[in-house]
Amino acid sequence: TLFNACAKLCNDRAMKIGKELLAKMPENYRNNKITSTSAIDMLMKFGDVENAERIFRSIKAKDIIAYGAMVKGYVGNETFEKALDLFEKVDIELDNVTYTIVFNACAKLCNDRAMKIGKKLLAKMPENYRINNITSTSAIDMLMKFGDVESAERIFRSIKTKNIITYGAMVKGYAGNETFEKALDLFEKIDIELDRVTYTIVFNACAKLCNDRAMKIGKELLAKMPENYRINNITSTSAIDMLMKFGDVESAERIFRSIKIKNIITYGAMVKGN
């Protein structure tokens, strides 16, 4: 629908067209859940939470997709408490998307209420949703944010076909919980192609640990990093930070010089390193 296109584009023109279209939408179309849900999604993308709420309230028979759009919208607008408020009102069966969204909200909020809701939700999650990598990975991320490394490990072990995002969530979680050796232990078991995010996470872990093992792993990883990842400022900056922590100023300078478009974070890493 046009609402979806406007939501994706999300610029001034899209906002103008989307809101004008919504204003003149016939009443009988508003009763259509698919159309209304796409309008909610669009408005949430525009940051217009109030109008999204108005449409949501007008939907007589709400389904899990409508609830999901609202919860996701609240999360996207960083109104995490509202996301949990609405989630607690959901009285219909959840789908795996809603589980994922709520886990993400709980991870972001990370207070007592979020921990209670997140863990309770995880406990009652159907078995068939646990084999979904996206849902399980969001649960891992949430548990790691809660500091519940053991439960995160349990879920990770239960995933039969792990992908790089799942591995990344675990390595990042270990690093976030300052169990850097565990982060490197797991990294060394990865037998699939790394993504840019994983390079960044491992460089950060090596920088924090900064012992002989970390130096060896970090430098080997850097040596085999694909060229297209080197032009990414975030990844390159984490490599610079790592090398500076290792005292390898020369290699850090080499990477710094190779970055075509430097930002303030890149400059900061070099200045801080020096």
Coordinates of C-alpha atoms in Angstrom, one line a residue:
T1 CA 0.0 0.0 0.0
L2 CA 0.9 3.7 -0.3
F3 CA 1.1 3.8 3.5
N4 CA 3.9 1.2 3.4
A5 CA 5.8 3.2 0.8
C6 CA 5.5 6.4 2.9
A7 CA 6.6 4.5 6.0
K8 CA 9.7 3.2 4.1
L9 CA 10.6 6.6 2.6
C10 CA 9.8 8.6 5.8
N11 CA 10.9 12.0 4.4
D12 CA 9.0 15.3 4.3
R13 CA 7.3 14.4 1.1
A14 CA 6.3 10.9 2.3
M15 CA 4.9 12.4 5.5
K16 CA 2.8 15.0 3.6
I17 CA 1.4 12.4 1.2
G18 CA 0.8 9.8 3.8
K19 CA -1.0 12.1 6.2
E20 CA -3.1 13.6 3.4
L21 CA -4.0 10.1 2.2
L22 CA -5.0 9.1 5.6
A23 CA -7.1 12.2 6.2
K24 CA -9.2 11.4 3.1
M25 CA -9.4 7.6 3.6
P26 CA -13.1 6.5 3.5
E27 CA -14.5 5.3 6.8
N28 CA -15.2 1.8 5.5
Y29 CA -11.5 1.4 4.8
R30 CA -10.6 2.2 8.3
N31 CA -12.4 -0.9 9.4
N32 CA -10.0 -2.9 7.4
K33 CA -7.3 -4.2 9.8
I34 CA -4.6 -4.5 7.2
T35 CA -5.1 -1.0 6.0
S36 CA -5.3 0.5 9.5
T37 CA -2.3 -1.5 10.7
S38 CA -0.2 -0.2 7.8
A39 CA -1.4 3.4 8.6
I40 CA -0.3 2.8 12.3
D41 CA 3.1 1.6 11.1
M42 CA 3.5 4.6 8.9
L43 CA 2.5 7.1 11.6
M44 CA 4.8 5.4 14.1
K45 CA 7.7 5.7 11.6
F46 CA 6.8 9.4 11.3
G47 CA 7.0 9.7 15.1
D48 CA 3.3 10.6 15.2
V49 CA 2.5 8.3 18.1
E50 CA -0.7 10.1 19.1
N51 CA -2.4 9.6 15.7
A52 CA -1.2 6.0 15.6
E53 CA -2.9 5.5 19.0
R54 CA -6.1 7.1 17.7
I55 CA -6.3 4.7 14.8
F56 CA -5.5 1.8 17.0
R57 CA -8.3 2.7 19.4
S58 CA -10.7 2.9 16.5
I59 CA -10.0 -0.7 15.4
K60 CA -12.9 -2.8 16.8
A61 CA -11.5 -6.3 16.5
K62 CA -7.8 -6.0 17.1
D63 CA -5.6 -8.8 16.0
I64 CA -2.0 -9.7 17.0
I65 CA -0.6 -7.9 13.9
A66 CA -2.3 -4.6 15.0
Y67 CA -1.0 -5.0 18.5
G68 CA 2.4 -5.9 17.2
A69 CA 2.5 -2.8 15.0
M70 CA 1.7 -0.6 18.1
V71 CA 4.2 -2.3 20.4
K72 CA 6.9 -2.1 17.6
G73 CA 6.0 1.5 17.1
Y74 CA 6.4 2.3 20.7
V75 CA 9.8 0.6 20.8
G76 CA 10.8 2.5 17.6
N77 CA 9.9 5.7 19.3
E78 CA 11.7 4.7 22.5
T79 CA 8.6 4.7 24.6
F80 CA 9.4 1.3 26.1
E81 CA 7.1 1.6 29.1
K82 CA 4.1 2.2 26.8
A83 CA 5.2 -0.8 24.8
L84 CA 5.0 -3.0 27.9
D85 CA 1.8 -1.3 29.0
L86 CA 0.1 -2.3 25.8
F87 CA 1.7 -5.8 25.7
E88 CA 0.2 -6.5 29.1
K89 CA -3.3 -5.8 27.7
V90 CA -2.9 -8.3 24.8
D91 CA -5.4 -11.0 25.5
I92 CA -4.9 -13.0 22.3
E93 CA -2.3 -15.5 21.3
L94 CA 1.1 -14.0 20.4
D95 CA 3.0 -14.6 17.3
N96 CA 6.8 -15.0 17.0
V97 CA 7.1 -11.4 15.8
T98 CA 5.4 -10.0 19.0
Y99 CA 7.7 -12.2 21.2
T100 CA 10.7 -10.7 19.4
I101 CA 9.4 -7.1 19.7
V102 CA 8.6 -7.5 23.4
F103 CA 12.0 -9.1 24.1
N104 CA 13.6 -6.1 22.4
A105 CA 11.6 -3.7 24.5
C106 CA 12.5 -5.5 27.7
A107 CA 16.2 -5.5 26.7
K108 CA 16.1 -1.7 26.0
L109 CA 14.2 -0.9 29.2
C110 CA 16.1 -3.3 31.4
N111 CA 14.5 -2.4 34.7
D112 CA 12.8 -4.7 37.3
R113 CA 9.4 -4.6 35.4
A114 CA 11.1 -5.4 32.1
M115 CA 13.0 -8.3 33.6
K116 CA 9.9 -9.7 35.2
I117 CA 7.8 -9.4 31.9
G118 CA 10.7 -10.6 29.7
K119 CA 11.5 -13.7 31.8
K120 CA 7.8 -14.6 32.3
L121 CA 7.2 -14.3 28.5
L122 CA 10.2 -16.4 27.7
A123 CA 9.1 -19.1 30.1
K124 CA 5.8 -19.5 28.3
M125 CA 7.1 -19.1 24.8
P126 CA 5.9 -22.1 22.7
E127 CA 8.6 -24.6 21.7
N128 CA 8.1 -24.0 17.9
Y129 CA 9.0 -20.3 18.4
R130 CA 12.3 -21.3 20.1
I131 CA 13.6 -22.7 16.9
N132 CA 13.1 -19.3 15.2
N133 CA 16.6 -17.7 15.1
I134 CA 15.3 -14.1 15.2
T135 CA 13.1 -14.7 18.2
S136 CA 15.7 -16.8 20.1
T137 CA 18.4 -14.2 19.3
S138 CA 16.3 -11.4 20.7
A139 CA 15.7 -13.5 23.8
I140 CA 19.5 -14.0 24.1
D141 CA 20.1 -10.3 23.7
M142 CA 17.5 -9.6 26.4
L143 CA 18.9 -12.1 28.9
M144 CA 22.4 -10.8 28.3
K145 CA 21.2 -7.3 29.0
F146 CA 19.7 -8.6 32.2
G147 CA 23.0 -10.1 33.2
D148 CA 21.5 -13.6 33.0
V149 CA 24.4 -15.2 31.0
E150 CA 23.5 -18.7 32.1
S151 CA 20.0 -18.6 30.6
A152 CA 21.2 -16.9 27.5
E153 CA 23.7 -19.8 27.1
R154 CA 21.0 -22.3 27.6
I155 CA 18.9 -20.8 24.7
F156 CA 22.0 -20.5 22.5
R157 CA 22.8 -24.2 23.0
S158 CA 19.2 -25.1 22.1
I159 CA 19.4 -23.4 18.7
K160 CA 20.1 -26.2 16.1
T161 CA 21.2 -24.0 13.2
K162 CA 23.1 -21.0 14.5
N163 CA 23.7 -18.1 12.2
I164 CA 26.2 -15.2 12.5
I165 CA 23.6 -13.0 14.2
T166 CA 23.1 -15.5 16.9
Y167 CA 26.8 -15.9 17.5
G168 CA 27.1 -12.1 17.4
A169 CA 24.5 -11.7 20.1
M170 CA 26.3 -14.2 22.3
V171 CA 29.8 -12.7 21.8
K172 CA 28.3 -9.2 22.3
G173 CA 26.5 -10.4 25.4
Y174 CA 29.7 -11.9 26.9
A175 CA 31.5 -8.6 26.2
G176 CA 28.7 -6.6 27.7
N177 CA 28.9 -8.7 30.8
E178 CA 32.7 -8.3 30.8
T179 CA 33.3 -12.1 30.3
F180 CA 35.8 -11.3 27.6
E181 CA 37.5 -14.7 27.6
K182 CA 34.2 -16.4 27.1
A183 CA 33.6 -14.0 24.2
L184 CA 36.8 -15.1 22.6
D185 CA 36.2 -18.8 23.4
L186 CA 32.9 -18.6 21.5
F187 CA 34.4 -16.6 18.7
E188 CA 37.0 -19.2 18.0
K189 CA 34.2 -21.8 17.5
I190 CA 32.5 -19.8 14.8
D191 CA 32.8 -21.8 11.6
I192 CA 30.7 -19.5 9.4
E193 CA 31.4 -16.3 7.6
L194 CA 31.6 -13.3 9.9
D195 CA 29.7 -10.1 9.3
R196 CA 30.8 -6.6 10.0
V197 CA 29.1 -6.4 13.3
T198 CA 30.9 -9.5 14.6
Y199 CA 34.3 -8.1 13.6
T200 CA 33.5 -5.0 15.5
I201 CA 32.4 -6.9 18.6
V202 CA 35.5 -9.1 18.6
F203 CA 37.8 -6.1 18.1
N204 CA 36.1 -4.5 21.1
A205 CA 36.5 -7.7 23.2
C206 CA 40.2 -8.0 22.3
A207 CA 40.7 -4.3 23.2
K208 CA 39.2 -4.8 26.6
L209 CA 41.0 -8.0 27.4
C210 CA 44.3 -6.9 25.9
N211 CA 46.4 -9.9 26.8
D212 CA 48.6 -12.1 24.6
R213 CA 45.7 -14.3 23.5
A214 CA 43.5 -11.2 22.6
M215 CA 46.4 -9.6 20.7
K216 CA 46.9 -12.8 18.7
I217 CA 43.2 -13.2 17.9
G218 CA 42.6 -9.5 17.2
K219 CA 45.6 -9.1 14.8
E220 CA 44.8 -12.4 13.0
L221 CA 41.2 -11.3 12.6
L222 CA 42.2 -7.9 11.3
A223 CA 44.6 -9.4 8.8
K224 CA 41.8 -11.5 7.2
M225 CA 39.1 -8.8 7.4
P226 CA 37.6 -8.3 3.9
E227 CA 38.4 -5.0 2.2
N228 CA 34.8 -3.9 2.0
Y229 CA 34.6 -4.0 5.8
R230 CA 37.6 -1.8 6.1
I231 CA 35.7 1.2 4.6
N232 CA 33.2 0.9 7.4
N233 CA 33.9 3.6 10.0
I234 CA 32.5 1.7 12.9
T235 CA 34.5 -1.5 12.2
S236 CA 37.7 0.4 11.4
T237 CA 37.4 2.6 14.4
S238 CA 37.1 -0.4 16.7
A239 CA 40.2 -1.9 15.0
I240 CA 42.0 1.4 15.6
D241 CA 41.0 1.4 19.3
M242 CA 42.1 -2.3 19.6
L243 CA 45.5 -1.6 18.1
M244 CA 46.0 1.4 20.2
K245 CA 45.2 -0.6 23.3
F246 CA 47.8 -3.2 22.1
G247 CA 50.3 -0.3 21.8
D248 CA 50.6 -0.9 18.0
V249 CA 50.3 2.7 17.0
E250 CA 51.9 2.2 13.6
S251 CA 49.2 -0.3 12.5
A252 CA 46.5 2.0 13.9
E253 CA 47.8 4.9 11.9
R254 CA 47.8 2.8 8.8
I255 CA 44.1 2.0 9.2
F256 CA 43.4 5.6 10.0
R257 CA 45.0 6.8 6.8
S258 CA 43.1 4.2 4.8
I259 CA 39.7 5.5 5.9
K260 CA 38.5 7.8 3.2
I261 CA 35.7 9.6 5.0
K262 CA 36.7 10.1 8.6
N263 CA 34.2 11.1 11.3
I264 CA 34.7 12.5 14.8
I265 CA 34.6 9.1 16.4
T266 CA 37.5 7.9 14.2
Y267 CA 39.5 11.0 15.0
G268 CA 38.6 10.5 18.7
A269 CA 39.9 6.9 18.7
M270 CA 43.2 8.1 17.3
V271 CA 43.6 11.0 19.7
K272 CA 42.5 8.9 22.6
G273 CA 45.0 6.2 21.6
N274 CA 47.8 8.6 21.4

